[in-house]
mmCIF file of C-alpha atoms in Angstrom:
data_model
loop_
_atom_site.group_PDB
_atom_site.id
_atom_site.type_symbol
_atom_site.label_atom_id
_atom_site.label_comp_id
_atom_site.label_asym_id
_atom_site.label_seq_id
_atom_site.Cartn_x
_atom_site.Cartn_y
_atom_site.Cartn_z
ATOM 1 C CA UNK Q 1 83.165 6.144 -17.498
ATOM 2 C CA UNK Q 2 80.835 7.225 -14.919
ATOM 3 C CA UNK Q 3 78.641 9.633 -17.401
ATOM 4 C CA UNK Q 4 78.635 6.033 -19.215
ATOM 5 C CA UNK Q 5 78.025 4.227 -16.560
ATOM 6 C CA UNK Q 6 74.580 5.849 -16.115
ATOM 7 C CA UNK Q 7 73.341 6.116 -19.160
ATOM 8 C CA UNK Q 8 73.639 2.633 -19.015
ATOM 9 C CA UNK Q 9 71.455 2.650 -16.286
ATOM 10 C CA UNK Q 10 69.099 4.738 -17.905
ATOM 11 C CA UNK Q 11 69.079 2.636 -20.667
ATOM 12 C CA UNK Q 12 68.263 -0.680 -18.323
ATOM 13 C CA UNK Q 13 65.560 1.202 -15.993
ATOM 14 C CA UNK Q 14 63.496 2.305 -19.550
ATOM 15 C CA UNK Q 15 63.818 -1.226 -21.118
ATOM 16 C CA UNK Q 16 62.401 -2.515 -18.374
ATOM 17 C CA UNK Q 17 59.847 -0.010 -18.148
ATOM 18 C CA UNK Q 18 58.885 -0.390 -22.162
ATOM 19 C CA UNK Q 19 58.903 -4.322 -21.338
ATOM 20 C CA UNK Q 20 56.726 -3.775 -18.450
ATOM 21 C CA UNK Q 21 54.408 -2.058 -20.209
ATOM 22 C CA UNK Q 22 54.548 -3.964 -23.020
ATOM 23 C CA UNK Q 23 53.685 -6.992 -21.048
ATOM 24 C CA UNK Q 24 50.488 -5.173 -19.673
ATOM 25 C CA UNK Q 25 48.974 -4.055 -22.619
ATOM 26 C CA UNK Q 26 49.496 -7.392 -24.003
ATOM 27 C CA UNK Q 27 47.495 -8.846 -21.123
ATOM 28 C CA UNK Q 28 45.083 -6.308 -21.260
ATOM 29 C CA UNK Q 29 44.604 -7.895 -24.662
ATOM 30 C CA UNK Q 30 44.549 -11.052 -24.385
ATOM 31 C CA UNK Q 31 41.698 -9.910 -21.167
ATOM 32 C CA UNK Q 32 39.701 -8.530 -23.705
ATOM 33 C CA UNK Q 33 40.474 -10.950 -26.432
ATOM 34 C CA UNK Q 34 38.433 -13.450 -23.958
ATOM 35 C CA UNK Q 35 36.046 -10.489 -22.839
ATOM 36 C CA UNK Q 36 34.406 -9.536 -26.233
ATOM 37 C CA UNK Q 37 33.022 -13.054 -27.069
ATOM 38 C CA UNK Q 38 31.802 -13.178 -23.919
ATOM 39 C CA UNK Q 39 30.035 -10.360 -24.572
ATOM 40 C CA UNK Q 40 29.372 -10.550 -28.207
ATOM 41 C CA UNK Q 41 27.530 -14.263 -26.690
ATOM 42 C CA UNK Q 42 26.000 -12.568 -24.369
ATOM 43 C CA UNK Q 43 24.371 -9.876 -27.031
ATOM 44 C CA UNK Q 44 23.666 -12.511 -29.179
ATOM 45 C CA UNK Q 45 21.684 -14.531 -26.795
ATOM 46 C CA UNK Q 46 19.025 -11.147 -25.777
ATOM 47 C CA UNK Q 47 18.972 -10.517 -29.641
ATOM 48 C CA UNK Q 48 17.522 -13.905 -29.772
ATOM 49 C CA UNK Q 49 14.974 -13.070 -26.676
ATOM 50 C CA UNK Q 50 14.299 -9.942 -28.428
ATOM 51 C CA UNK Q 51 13.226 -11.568 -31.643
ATOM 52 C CA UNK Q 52 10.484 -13.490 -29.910
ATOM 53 C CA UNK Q 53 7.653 -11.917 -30.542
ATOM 54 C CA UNK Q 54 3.764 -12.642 -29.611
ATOM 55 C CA UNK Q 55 2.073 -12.975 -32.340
ATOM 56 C CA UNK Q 56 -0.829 -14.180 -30.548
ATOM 57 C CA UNK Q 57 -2.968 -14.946 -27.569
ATOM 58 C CA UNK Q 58 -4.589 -17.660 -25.957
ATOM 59 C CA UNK Q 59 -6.880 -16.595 -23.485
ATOM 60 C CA UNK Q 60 -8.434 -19.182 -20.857
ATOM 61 C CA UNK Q 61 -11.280 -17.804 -18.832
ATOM 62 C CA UNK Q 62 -12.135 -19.648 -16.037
ATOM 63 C CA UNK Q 63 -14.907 -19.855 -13.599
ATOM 64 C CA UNK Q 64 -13.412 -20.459 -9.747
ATOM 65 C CA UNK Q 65 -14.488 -19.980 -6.508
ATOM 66 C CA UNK Q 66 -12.575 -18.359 -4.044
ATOM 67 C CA UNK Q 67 -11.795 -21.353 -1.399
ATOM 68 C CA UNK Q 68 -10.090 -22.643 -4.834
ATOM 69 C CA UNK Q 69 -8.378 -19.570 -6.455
ATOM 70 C CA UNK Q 70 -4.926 -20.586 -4.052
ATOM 71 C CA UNK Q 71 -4.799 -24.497 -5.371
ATOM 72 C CA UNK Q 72 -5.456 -23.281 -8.842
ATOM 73 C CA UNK Q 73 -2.777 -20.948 -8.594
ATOM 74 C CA UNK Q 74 -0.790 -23.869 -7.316
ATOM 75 C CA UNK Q 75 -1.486 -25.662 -10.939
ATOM 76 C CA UNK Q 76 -0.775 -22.462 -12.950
ATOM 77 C CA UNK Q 77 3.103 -21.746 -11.107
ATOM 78 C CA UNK Q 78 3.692 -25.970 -11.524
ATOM 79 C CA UNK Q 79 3.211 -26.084 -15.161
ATOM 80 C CA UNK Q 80 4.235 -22.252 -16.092
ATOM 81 C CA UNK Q 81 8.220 -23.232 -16.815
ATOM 82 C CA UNK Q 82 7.399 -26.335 -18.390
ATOM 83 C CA UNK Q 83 5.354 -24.173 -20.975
ATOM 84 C CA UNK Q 84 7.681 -21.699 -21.576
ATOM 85 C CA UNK Q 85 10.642 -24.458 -21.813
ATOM 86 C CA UNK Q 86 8.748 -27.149 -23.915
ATOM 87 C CA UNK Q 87 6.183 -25.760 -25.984
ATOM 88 C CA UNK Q 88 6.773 -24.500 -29.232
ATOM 89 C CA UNK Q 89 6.149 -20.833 -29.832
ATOM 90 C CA UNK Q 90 5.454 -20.077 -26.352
ATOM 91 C CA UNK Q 91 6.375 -16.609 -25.089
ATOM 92 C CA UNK Q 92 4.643 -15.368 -21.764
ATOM 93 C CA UNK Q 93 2.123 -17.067 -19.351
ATOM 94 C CA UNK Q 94 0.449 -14.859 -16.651
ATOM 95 C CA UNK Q 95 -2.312 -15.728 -14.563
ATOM 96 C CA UNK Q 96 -5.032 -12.516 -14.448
ATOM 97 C CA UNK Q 97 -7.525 -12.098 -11.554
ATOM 98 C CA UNK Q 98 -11.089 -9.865 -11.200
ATOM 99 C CA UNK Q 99 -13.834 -10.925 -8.847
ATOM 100 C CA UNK Q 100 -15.854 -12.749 -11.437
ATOM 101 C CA UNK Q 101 -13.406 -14.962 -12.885
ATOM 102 C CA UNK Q 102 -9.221 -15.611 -13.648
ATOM 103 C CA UNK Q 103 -7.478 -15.939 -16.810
ATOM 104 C CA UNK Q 104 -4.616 -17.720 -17.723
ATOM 105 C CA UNK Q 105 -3.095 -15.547 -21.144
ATOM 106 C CA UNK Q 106 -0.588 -17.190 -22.889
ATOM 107 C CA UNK Q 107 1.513 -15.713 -25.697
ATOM 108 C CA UNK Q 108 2.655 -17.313 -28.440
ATOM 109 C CA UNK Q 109 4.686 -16.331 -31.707
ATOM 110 C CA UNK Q 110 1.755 -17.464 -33.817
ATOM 111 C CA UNK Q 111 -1.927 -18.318 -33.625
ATOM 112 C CA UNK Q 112 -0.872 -22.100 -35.096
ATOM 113 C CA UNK Q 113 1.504 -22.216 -32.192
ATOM 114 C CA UNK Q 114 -1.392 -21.291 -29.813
ATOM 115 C CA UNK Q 115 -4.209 -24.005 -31.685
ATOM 116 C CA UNK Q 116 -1.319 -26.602 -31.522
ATOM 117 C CA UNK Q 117 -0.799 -26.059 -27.696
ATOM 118 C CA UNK Q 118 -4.463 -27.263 -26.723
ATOM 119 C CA UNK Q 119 -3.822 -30.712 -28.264
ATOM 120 C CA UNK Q 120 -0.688 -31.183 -26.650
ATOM 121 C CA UNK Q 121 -0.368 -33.677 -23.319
ATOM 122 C CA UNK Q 122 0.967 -30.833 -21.004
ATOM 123 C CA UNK Q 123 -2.302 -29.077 -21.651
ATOM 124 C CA UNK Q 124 -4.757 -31.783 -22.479
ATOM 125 C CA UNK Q 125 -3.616 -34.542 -19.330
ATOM 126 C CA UNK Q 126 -1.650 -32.524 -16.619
ATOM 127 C CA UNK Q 127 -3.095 -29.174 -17.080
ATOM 128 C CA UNK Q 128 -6.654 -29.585 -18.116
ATOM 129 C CA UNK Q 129 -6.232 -33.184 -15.644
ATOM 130 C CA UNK Q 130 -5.455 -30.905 -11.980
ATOM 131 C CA UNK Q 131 -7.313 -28.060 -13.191
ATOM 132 C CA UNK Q 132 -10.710 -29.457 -13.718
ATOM 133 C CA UNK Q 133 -11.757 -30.643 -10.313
ATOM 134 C CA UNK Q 134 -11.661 -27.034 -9.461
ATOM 135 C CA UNK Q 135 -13.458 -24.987 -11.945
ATOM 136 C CA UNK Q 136 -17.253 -24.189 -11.369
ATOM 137 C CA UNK Q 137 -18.111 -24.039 -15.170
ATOM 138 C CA UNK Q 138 -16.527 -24.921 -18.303
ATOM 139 C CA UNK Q 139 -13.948 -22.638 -19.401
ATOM 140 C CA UNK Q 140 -13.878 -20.213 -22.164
ATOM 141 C CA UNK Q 141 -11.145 -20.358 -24.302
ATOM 142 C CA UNK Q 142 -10.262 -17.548 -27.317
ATOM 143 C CA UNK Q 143 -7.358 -17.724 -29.192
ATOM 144 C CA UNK Q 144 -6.361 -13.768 -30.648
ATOM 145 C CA UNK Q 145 -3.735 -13.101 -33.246
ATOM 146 C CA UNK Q 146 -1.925 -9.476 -32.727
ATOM 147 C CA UNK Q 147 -2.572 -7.047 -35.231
ATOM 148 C CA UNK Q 148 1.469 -5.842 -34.982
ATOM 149 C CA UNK Q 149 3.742 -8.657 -33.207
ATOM 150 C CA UNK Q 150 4.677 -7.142 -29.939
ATOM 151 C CA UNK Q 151 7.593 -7.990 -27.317
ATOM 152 C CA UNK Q 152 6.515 -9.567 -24.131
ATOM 153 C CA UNK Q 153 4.132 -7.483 -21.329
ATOM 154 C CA UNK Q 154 6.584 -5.163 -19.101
ATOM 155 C CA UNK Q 155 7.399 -6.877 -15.840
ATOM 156 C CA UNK Q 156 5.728 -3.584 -14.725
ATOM 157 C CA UNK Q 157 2.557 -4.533 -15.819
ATOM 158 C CA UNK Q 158 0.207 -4.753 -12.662
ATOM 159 C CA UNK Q 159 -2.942 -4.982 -14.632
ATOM 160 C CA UNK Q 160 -4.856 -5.672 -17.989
ATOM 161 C CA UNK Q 161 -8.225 -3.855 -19.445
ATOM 162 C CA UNK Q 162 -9.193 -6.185 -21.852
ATOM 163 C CA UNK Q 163 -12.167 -4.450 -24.212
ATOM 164 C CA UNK Q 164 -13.721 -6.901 -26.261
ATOM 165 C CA UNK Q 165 -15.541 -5.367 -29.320
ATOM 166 C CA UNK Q 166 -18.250 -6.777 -31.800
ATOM 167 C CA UNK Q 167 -17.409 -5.268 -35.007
ATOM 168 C CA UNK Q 168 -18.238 -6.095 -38.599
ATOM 169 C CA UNK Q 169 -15.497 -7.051 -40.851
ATOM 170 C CA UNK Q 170 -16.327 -3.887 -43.890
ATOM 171 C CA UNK Q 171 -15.886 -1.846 -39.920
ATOM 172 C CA UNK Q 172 -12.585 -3.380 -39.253
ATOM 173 C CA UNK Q 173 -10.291 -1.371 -40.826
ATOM 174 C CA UNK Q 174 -11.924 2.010 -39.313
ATOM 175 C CA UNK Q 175 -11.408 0.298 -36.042
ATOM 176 C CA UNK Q 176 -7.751 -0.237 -36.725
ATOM 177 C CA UNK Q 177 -7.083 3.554 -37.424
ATOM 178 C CA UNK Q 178 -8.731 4.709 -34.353
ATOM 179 C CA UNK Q 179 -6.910 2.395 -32.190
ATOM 180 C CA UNK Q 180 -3.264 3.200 -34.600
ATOM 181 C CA UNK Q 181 -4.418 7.017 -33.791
ATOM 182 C CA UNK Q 182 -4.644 6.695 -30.272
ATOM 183 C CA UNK Q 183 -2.560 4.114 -29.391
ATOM 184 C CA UNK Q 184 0.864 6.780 -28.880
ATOM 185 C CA UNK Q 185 -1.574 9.460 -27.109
ATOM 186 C CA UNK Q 186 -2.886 6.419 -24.352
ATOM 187 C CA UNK Q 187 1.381 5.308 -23.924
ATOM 188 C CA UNK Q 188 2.143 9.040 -23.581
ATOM 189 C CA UNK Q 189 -0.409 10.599 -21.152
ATOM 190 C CA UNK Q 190 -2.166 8.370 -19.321
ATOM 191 C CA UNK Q 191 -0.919 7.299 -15.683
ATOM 192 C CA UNK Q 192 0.406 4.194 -15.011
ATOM 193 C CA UNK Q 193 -0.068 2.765 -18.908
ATOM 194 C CA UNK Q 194 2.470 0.866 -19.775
ATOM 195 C CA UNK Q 195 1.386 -1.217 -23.527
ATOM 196 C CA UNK Q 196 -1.927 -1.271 -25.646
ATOM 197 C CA UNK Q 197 -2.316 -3.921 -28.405
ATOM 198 C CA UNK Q 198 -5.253 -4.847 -30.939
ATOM 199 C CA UNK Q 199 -5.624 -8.292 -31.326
ATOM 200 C CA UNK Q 200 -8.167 -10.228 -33.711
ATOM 201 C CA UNK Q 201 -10.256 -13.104 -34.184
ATOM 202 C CA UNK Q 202 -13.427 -13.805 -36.494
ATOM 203 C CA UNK Q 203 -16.245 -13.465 -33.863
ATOM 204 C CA UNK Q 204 -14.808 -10.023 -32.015
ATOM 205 C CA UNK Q 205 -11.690 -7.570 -31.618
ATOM 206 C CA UNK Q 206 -10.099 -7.173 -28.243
ATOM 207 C CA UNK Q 207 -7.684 -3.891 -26.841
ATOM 208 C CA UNK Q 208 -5.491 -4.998 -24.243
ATOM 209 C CA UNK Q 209 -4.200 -2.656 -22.489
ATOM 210 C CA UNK Q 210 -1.451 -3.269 -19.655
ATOM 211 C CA UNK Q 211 -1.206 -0.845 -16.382
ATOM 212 C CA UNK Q 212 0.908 -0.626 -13.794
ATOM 213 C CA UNK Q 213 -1.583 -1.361 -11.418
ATOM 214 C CA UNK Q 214 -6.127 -2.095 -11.137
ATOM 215 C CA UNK Q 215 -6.535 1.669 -9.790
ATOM 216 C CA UNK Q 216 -4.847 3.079 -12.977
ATOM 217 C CA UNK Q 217 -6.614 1.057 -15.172
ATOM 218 C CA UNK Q 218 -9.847 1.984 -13.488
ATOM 219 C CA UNK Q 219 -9.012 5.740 -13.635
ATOM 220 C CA UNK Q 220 -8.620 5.293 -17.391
ATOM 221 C CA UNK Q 221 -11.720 4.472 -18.415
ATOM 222 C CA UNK Q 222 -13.102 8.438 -16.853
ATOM 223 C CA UNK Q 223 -9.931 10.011 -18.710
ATOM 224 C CA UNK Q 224 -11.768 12.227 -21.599
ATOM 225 C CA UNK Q 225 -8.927 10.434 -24.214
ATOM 226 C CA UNK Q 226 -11.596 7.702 -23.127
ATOM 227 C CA UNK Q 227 -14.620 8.556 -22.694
ATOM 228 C CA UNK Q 228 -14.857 11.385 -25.267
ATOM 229 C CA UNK Q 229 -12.239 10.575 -28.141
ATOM 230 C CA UNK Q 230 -11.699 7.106 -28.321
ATOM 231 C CA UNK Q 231 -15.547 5.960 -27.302
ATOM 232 C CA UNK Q 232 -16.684 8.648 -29.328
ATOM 233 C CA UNK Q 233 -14.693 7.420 -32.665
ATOM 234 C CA UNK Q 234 -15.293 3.711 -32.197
ATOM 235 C CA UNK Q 235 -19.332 3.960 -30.869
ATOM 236 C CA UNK Q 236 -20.426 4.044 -34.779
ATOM 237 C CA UNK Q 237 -18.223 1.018 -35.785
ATOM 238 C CA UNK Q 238 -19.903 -1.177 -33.137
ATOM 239 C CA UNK Q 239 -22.478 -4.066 -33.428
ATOM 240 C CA UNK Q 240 -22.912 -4.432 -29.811
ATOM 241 C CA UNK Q 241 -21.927 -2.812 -26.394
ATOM 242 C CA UNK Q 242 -18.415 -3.597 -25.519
ATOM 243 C CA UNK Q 243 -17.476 -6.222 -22.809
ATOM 244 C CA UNK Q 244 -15.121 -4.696 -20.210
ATOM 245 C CA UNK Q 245 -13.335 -6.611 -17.522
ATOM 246 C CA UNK Q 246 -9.844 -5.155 -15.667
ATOM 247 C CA UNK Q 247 -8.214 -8.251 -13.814
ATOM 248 C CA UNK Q 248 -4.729 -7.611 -11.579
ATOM 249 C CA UNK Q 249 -1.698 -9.970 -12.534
ATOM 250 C CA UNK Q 250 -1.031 -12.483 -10.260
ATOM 251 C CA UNK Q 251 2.253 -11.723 -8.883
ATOM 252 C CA UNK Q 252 3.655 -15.287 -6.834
#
């Protein structure tokens, strides 16, 4: 009876074990069960970031002095969400600065996306409306569409180079392979670089190129993947002299 008795015992102490168990891994489940579409959600939702791409540029160039750089900064951080929220195709607004002048670059999906955005009332009344007592000339405005759709800039990126080229459409093409061939070679090796993208319109080309801050994107332009292969390539495929201007990001 006692030798019974025990394994009895036995018997209890693992059923209760196995149920304990049991009851764990079913919660463990049921955890997950409510994990995974959490996270499935959650994947979904940057695979839908991910897929916006800019397609193209707006560029704004404007002319302001320095007493009103700080209230026109004001204007561009007060309407930046509402861009990004309500206007279609919208990707990335940063505000760029250089002695001469600031840009506002906007990225959109598309270039009709960017052309629609200047006739819409958050540009044309509140925008264009607060902006305008504080400009010193009338702005510039160039609207570039990507030659490959690229993600939005790094949140490293301290800086832009923006080189605008004149060259003739039969010279196009050429000008495409020499930026294709060096566009790994300027990710890879120079300092601070941190994107480079061709972008298009029918008067000129423009290479934007993003840094991680003004010094590096200074030091690039004595780099001899500069001055001596890239320069040298491209100089026969010009119809003018190039335009260069660095400007730092505005960081608020």
């Amino acid at each position: 009876m006692k030798i019974v008795l025990k394994t009895t015992k036995s018997m209890v102490i693992a059923i209760l074990l196995i149920a304990t168990i049991s009851c764990k891994n079913a919660a463990k489940k049921a955890e997950m069960a409510i994990v995974e579409p959490k996270k499935e959600m959650n994947n979904n939702k940057k695979n839908k970031i991910a897929m916006k791409k800019t397609g193209a540029f707006l560029e704004i160039t404007l002319k302001v002095d320095e007493k009103n750089r700080p209230s026109a900064a004001e204007v561009y951080m007060k309407y930046k969400e509402p861009f990004l929220n309500q206007i279609n195709g919208a990707v990335s607004k940063e505000l760029i600065l250089r002695n001469d002048d600031v840009q506002v670059l906007h990225g959109f999906e598309s270039e009709a996306q960017a052309n629609a955005y200047l006739g819409t009332e958050l540009f044309s009344k509140d925008v264009v409306g607060e902006l305008g007592p504080l400009l010193a000339a009338e702005p510039e405005v160039r609207i570039y569409t990507t030659v490959a759709p690229a993600d939005k800039h790094p949140l490293s990126t301290g800086a832009f180079l923006q080189i605008t080229l004149k060259v003739d459409k039969e010279n196009r093409p050429a000008a495409g392979g020499v930026y294709m061939k060096y566009k790994k070679p300027f990710l890879d090796q120079i300092d601070g670089a941190v994107s480079k993208e061709l972008i298009l319109r029918n008067d000129d080309v423009q290479v934007l190129h993003g840094f991680e801050s003004v010094a590096q994107a200074n030091a690039y332009l004595g780099t001899e993947l500069f001055s001596k292969d890239v320069v040298g390539e491209l100089g026969p495929l010009l119809a003018a002299e190039p335009e260069v201007r660095i400007y730092s990001v505005f960081k608020k």
